[in-house]
mmCIF file of C-alpha atoms in Angstrom:
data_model
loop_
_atom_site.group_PDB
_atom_site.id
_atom_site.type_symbol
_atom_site.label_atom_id
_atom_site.label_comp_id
_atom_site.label_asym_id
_atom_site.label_seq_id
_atom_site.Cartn_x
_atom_site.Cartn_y
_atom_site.Cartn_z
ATOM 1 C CA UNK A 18 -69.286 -60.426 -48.284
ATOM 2 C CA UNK A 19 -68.132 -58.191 -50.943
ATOM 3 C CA UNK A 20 -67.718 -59.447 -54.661
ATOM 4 C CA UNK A 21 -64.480 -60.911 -55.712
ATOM 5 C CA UNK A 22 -61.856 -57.852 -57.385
ATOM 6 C CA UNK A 23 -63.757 -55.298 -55.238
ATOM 7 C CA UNK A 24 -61.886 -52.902 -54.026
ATOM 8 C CA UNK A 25 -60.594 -52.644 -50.491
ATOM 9 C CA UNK A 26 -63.222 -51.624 -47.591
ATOM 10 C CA UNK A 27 -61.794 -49.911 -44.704
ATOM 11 C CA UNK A 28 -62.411 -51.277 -41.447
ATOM 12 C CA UNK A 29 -63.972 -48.066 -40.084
ATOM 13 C CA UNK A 30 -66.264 -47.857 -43.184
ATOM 14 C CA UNK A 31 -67.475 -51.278 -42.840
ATOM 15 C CA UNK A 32 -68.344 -51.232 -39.028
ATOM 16 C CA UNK A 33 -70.448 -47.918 -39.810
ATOM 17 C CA UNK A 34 -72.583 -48.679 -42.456
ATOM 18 C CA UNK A 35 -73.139 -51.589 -40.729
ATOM 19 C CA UNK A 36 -74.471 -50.337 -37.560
ATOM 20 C CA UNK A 37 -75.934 -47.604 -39.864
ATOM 21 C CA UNK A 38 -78.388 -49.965 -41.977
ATOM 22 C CA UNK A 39 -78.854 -52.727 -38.974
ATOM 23 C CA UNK A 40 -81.058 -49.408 -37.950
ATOM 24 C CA UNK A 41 -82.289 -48.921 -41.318
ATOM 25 C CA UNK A 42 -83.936 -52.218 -42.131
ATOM 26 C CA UNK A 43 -85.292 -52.546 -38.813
ATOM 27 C CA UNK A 44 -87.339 -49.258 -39.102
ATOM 28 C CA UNK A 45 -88.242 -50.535 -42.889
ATOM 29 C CA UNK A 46 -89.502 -54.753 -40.931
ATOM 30 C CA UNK A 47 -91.376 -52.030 -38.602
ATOM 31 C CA UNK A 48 -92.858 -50.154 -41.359
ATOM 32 C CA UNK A 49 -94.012 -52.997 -43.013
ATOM 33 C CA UNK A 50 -95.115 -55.138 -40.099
ATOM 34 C CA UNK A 51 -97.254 -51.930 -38.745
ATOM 35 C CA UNK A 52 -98.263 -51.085 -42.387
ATOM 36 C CA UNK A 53 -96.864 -47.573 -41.182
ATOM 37 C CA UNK A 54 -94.707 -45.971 -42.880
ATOM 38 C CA UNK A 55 -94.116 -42.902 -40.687
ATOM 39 C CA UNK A 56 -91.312 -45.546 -39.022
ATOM 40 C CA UNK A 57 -89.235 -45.294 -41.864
ATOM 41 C CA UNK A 58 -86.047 -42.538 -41.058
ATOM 42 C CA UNK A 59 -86.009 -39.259 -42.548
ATOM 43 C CA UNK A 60 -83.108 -36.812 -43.462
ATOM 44 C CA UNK A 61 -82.563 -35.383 -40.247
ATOM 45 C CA UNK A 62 -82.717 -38.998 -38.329
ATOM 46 C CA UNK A 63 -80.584 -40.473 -41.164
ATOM 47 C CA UNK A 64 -77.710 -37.901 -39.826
ATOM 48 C CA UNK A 65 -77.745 -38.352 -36.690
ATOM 49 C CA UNK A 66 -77.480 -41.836 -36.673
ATOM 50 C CA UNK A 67 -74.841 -41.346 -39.787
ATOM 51 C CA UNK A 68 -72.876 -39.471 -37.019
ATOM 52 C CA UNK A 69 -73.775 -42.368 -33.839
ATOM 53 C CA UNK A 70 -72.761 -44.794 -36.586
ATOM 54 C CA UNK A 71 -68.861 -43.123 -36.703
ATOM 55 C CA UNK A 72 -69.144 -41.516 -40.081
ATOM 56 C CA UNK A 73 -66.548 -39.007 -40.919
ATOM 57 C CA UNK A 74 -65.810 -36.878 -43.528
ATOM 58 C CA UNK A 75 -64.401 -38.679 -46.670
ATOM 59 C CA UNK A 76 -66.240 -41.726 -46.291
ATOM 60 C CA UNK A 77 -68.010 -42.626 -49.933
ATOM 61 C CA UNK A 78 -71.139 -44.354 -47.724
ATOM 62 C CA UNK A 79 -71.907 -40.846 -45.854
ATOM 63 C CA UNK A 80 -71.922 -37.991 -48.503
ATOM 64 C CA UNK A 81 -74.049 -35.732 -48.722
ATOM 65 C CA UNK A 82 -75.074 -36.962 -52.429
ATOM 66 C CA UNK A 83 -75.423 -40.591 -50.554
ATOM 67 C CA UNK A 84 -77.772 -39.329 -47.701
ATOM 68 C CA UNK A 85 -80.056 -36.923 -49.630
ATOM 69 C CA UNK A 86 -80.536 -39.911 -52.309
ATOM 70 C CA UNK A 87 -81.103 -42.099 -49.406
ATOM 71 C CA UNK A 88 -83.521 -39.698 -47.595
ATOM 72 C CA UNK A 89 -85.568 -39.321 -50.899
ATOM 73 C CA UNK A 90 -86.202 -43.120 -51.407
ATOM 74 C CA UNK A 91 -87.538 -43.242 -47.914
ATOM 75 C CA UNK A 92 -89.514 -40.370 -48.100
ATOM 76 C CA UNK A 93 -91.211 -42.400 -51.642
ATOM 77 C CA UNK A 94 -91.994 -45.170 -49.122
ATOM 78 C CA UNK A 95 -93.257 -43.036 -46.644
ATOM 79 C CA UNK A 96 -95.267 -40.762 -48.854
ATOM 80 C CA UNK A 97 -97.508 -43.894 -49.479
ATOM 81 C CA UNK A 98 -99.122 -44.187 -45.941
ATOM 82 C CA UNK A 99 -102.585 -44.298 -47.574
ATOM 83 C CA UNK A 100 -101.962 -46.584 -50.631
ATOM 84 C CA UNK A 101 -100.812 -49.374 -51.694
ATOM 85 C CA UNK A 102 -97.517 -50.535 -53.362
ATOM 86 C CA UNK A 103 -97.490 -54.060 -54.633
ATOM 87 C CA UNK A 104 -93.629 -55.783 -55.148
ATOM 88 C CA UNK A 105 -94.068 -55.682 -59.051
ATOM 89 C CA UNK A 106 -95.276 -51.946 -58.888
ATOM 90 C CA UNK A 107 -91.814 -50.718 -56.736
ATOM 91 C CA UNK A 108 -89.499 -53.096 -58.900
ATOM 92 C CA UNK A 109 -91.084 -51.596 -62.275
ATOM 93 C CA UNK A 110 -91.287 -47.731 -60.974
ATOM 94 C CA UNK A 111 -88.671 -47.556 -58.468
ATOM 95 C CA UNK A 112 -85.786 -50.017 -58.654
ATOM 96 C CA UNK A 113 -85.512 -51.404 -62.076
ATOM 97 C CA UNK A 114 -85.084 -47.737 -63.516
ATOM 98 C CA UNK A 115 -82.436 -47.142 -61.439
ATOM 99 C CA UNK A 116 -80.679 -49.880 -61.477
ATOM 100 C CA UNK A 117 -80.502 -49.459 -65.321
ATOM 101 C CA UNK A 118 -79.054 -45.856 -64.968
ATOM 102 C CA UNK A 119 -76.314 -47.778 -62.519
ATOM 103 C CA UNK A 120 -75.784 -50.755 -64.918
ATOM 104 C CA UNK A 121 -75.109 -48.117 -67.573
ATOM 105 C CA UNK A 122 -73.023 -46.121 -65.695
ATOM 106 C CA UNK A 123 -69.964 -49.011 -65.668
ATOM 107 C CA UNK A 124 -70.568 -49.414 -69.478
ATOM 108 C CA UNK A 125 -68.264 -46.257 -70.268
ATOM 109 C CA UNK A 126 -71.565 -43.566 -68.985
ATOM 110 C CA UNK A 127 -70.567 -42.910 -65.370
ATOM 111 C CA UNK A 128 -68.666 -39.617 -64.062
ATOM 112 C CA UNK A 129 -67.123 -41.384 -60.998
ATOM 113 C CA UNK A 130 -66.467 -44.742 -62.278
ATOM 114 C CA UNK A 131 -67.171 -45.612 -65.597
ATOM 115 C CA UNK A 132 -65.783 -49.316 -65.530
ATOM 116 C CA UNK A 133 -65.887 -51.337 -62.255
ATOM 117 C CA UNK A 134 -63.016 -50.367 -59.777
ATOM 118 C CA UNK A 135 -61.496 -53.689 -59.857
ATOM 119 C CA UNK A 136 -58.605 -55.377 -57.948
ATOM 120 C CA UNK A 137 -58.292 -58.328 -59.361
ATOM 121 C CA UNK A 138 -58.469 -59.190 -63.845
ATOM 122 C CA UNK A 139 -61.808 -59.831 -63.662
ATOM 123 C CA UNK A 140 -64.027 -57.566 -66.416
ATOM 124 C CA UNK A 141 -64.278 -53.969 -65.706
ATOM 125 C CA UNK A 142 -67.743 -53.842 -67.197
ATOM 126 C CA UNK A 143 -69.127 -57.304 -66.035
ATOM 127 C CA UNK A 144 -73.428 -56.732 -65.730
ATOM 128 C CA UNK A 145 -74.085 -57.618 -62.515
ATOM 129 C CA UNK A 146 -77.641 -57.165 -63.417
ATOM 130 C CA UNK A 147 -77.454 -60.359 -65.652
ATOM 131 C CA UNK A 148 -75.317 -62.120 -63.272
ATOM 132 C CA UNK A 149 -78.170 -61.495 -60.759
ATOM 133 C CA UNK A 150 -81.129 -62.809 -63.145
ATOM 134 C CA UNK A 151 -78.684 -65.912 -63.928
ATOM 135 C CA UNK A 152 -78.677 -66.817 -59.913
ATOM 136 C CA UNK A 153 -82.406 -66.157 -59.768
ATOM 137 C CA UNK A 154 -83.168 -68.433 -62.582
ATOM 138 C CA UNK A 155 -80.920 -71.263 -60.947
ATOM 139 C CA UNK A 156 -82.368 -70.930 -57.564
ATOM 140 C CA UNK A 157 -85.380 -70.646 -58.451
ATOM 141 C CA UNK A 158 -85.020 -73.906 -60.777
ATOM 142 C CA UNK A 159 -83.044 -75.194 -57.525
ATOM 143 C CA UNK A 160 -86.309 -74.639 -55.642
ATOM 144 C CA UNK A 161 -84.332 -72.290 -52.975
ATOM 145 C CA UNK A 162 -84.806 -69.057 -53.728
ATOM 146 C CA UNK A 163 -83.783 -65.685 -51.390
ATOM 147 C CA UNK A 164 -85.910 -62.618 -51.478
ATOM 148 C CA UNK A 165 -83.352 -61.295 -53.944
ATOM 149 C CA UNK A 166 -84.154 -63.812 -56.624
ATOM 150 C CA UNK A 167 -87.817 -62.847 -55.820
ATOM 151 C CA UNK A 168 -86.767 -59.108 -56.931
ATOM 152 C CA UNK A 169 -85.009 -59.984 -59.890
ATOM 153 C CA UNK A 170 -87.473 -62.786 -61.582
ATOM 154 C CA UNK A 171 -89.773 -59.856 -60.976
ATOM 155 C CA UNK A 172 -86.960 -57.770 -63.102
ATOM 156 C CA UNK A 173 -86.884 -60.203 -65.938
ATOM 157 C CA UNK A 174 -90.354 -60.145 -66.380
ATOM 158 C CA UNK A 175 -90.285 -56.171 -66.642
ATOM 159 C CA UNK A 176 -87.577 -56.250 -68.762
ATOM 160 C CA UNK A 177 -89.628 -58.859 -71.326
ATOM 161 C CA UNK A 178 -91.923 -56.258 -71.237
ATOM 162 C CA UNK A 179 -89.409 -53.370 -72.167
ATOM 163 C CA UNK A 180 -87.958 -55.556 -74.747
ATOM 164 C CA UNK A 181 -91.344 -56.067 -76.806
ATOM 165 C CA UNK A 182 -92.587 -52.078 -76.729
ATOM 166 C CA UNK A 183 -95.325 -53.156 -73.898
ATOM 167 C CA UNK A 184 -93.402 -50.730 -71.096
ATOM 168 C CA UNK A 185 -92.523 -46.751 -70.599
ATOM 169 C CA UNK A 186 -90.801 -46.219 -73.959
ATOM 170 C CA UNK A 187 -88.085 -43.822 -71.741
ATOM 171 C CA UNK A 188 -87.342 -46.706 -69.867
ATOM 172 C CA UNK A 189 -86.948 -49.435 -72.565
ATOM 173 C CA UNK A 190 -85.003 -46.852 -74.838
ATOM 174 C CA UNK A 191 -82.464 -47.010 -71.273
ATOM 175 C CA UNK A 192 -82.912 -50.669 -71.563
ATOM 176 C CA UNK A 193 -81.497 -51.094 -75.506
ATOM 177 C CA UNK A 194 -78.929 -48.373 -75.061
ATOM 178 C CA UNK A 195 -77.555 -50.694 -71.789
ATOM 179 C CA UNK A 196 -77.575 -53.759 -73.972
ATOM 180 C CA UNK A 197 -75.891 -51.785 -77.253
ATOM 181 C CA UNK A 198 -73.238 -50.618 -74.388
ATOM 182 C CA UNK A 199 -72.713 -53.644 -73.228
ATOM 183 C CA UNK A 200 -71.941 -55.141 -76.512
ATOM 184 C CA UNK A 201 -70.009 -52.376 -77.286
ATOM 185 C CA UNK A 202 -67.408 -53.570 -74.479
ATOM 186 C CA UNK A 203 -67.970 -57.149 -75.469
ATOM 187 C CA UNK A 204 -67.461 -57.383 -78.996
ATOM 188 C CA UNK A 205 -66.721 -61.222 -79.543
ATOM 189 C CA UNK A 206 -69.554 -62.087 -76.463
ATOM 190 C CA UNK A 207 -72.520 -59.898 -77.665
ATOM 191 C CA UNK A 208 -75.900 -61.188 -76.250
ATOM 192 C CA UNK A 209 -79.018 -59.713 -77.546
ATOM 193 C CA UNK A 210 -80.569 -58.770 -73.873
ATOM 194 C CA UNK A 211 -79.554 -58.557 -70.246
ATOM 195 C CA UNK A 212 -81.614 -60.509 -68.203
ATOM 196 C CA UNK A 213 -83.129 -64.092 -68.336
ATOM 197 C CA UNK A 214 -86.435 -64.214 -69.928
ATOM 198 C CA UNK A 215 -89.487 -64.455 -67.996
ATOM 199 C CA UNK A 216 -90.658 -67.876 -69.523
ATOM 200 C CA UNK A 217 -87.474 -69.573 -68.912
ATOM 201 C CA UNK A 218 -88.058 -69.515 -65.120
ATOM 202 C CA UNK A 219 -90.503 -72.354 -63.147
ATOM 203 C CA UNK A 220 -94.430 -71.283 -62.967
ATOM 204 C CA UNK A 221 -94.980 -69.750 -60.151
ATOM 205 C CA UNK A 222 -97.637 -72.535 -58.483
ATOM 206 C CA UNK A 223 -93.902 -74.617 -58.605
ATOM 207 C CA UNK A 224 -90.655 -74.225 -58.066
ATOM 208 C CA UNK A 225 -89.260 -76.765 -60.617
ATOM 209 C CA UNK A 226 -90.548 -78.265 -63.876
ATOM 210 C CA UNK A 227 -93.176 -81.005 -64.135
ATOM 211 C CA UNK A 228 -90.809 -83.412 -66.437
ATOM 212 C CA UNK A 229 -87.190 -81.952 -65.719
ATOM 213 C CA UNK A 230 -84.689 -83.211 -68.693
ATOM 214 C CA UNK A 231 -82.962 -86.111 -67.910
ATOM 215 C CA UNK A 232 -79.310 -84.539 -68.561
ATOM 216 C CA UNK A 233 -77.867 -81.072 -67.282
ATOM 217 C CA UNK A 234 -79.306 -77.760 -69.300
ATOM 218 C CA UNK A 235 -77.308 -75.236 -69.955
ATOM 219 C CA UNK A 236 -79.320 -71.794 -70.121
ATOM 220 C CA UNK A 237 -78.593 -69.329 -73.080
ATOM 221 C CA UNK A 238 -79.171 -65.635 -74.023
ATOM 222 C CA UNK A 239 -79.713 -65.808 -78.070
ATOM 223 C CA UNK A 240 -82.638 -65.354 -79.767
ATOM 224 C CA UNK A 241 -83.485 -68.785 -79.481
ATOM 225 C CA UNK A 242 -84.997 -68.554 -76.367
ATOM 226 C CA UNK A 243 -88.016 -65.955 -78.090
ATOM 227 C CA UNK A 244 -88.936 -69.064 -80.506
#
């Protein structure tokens, strides 16, 4: 399912990078399962099946920009046959930094798209970022949550870290200037970070609070929340 105001898929686009990455992420449950990495694709298998998938020239999912980028996060993964990479470490070193650069991008800082392509009047620089750590904190709360709430409570508590100075200073200096450019677009709904703070979510030994408030919460982004 695609998020609502995105913009049209074409049918031909969809089937391929589906039968694409059903491929994928069965050579990554292989990799893991076999704690070999040497499963996961590289740039020469990645075009080949690009091409058994039905990709054709023109098609935003099957660049070449798209399938080098691909092939190099692999070859990360695969590069690692001999150590270890815990979920924190690839969150903090590998996806957190660039999700930030991709966050930033639809504050005004992208080349191709600068705002969200939207088709519908929803906000053109909406964080989906935030709106991810929002979901995690209620699912998590809900005691239900998916392995993408897993990666992004993971996120918050990186980006507590970035926020206090205890963190790469290149990546927290990405962190303030997304926040600044997000308030930049949203002058009369500024928030002073992205993400929902570490402390606000359950303990990890539980899934909800020992003594849950009698009447509904309502989870906030000031300042209030550092008290």
């Amino acid at each position: 399912m695609i998020p609502a105001g995105h913009l049209v898929v074409d049918d031909d686009l969809a089937r391929a990078q589906f039968w694409f990455w059903s491929y994928n992420i069965w050579d990554i449950a292989r990799s893991v399962m076999t704690g070999d990495p040497t499963h996961l694709p590289d740039r020469i298998e990645l075009e080949c099946r690009a091409r058994a998938a039905g990709a054709r020239p023109g098609m935003s999912s099957f660049t070449e920009t798209e399938l080098t980028g691909l092939a190099a996060a692999f070859e990360i993964y695969r590069a690692y046959r001999r150590q270890s990479l815990t979920p924190q470490d690839v969150v903090n070193t590998l996806f957190l930094p660039q999700l930030l650069q991709v966050e930033l991008g639809f504050q005004g800082h992208g080349e191709r798209y600068p705002a969200r392509p939207r088709r519908d009047d929803g906000d053109k620089h909406e964080c989906r970022m935030l709106g991810h750590c929002l979901a995690a904190h209620r699912h998590f709360s809900d005691s239900r949550p998916s392995t993408t709430d897993q990666i992004y409570r993971m996120a918050c508590h990186r980006l507590d870290g970035l926020q206090h100075g205890h963190a790469d200073q290149l990546i927290a200096a990405k962190y303030r200037q997304l926040v600044a450019a997000y308030n930049l677009r949203h002058p009369t709904a500024t928030v002073p970070r992205l993400h929902v703070p570490g402390r606000a979510f359950p303990p990890s030994n539980r899934l909800v609070p020992a003594d849950p408030p009698s009447g509904p919460t309502t989870l906030t982004l000031d300042d209030k929340d550092e008290q």
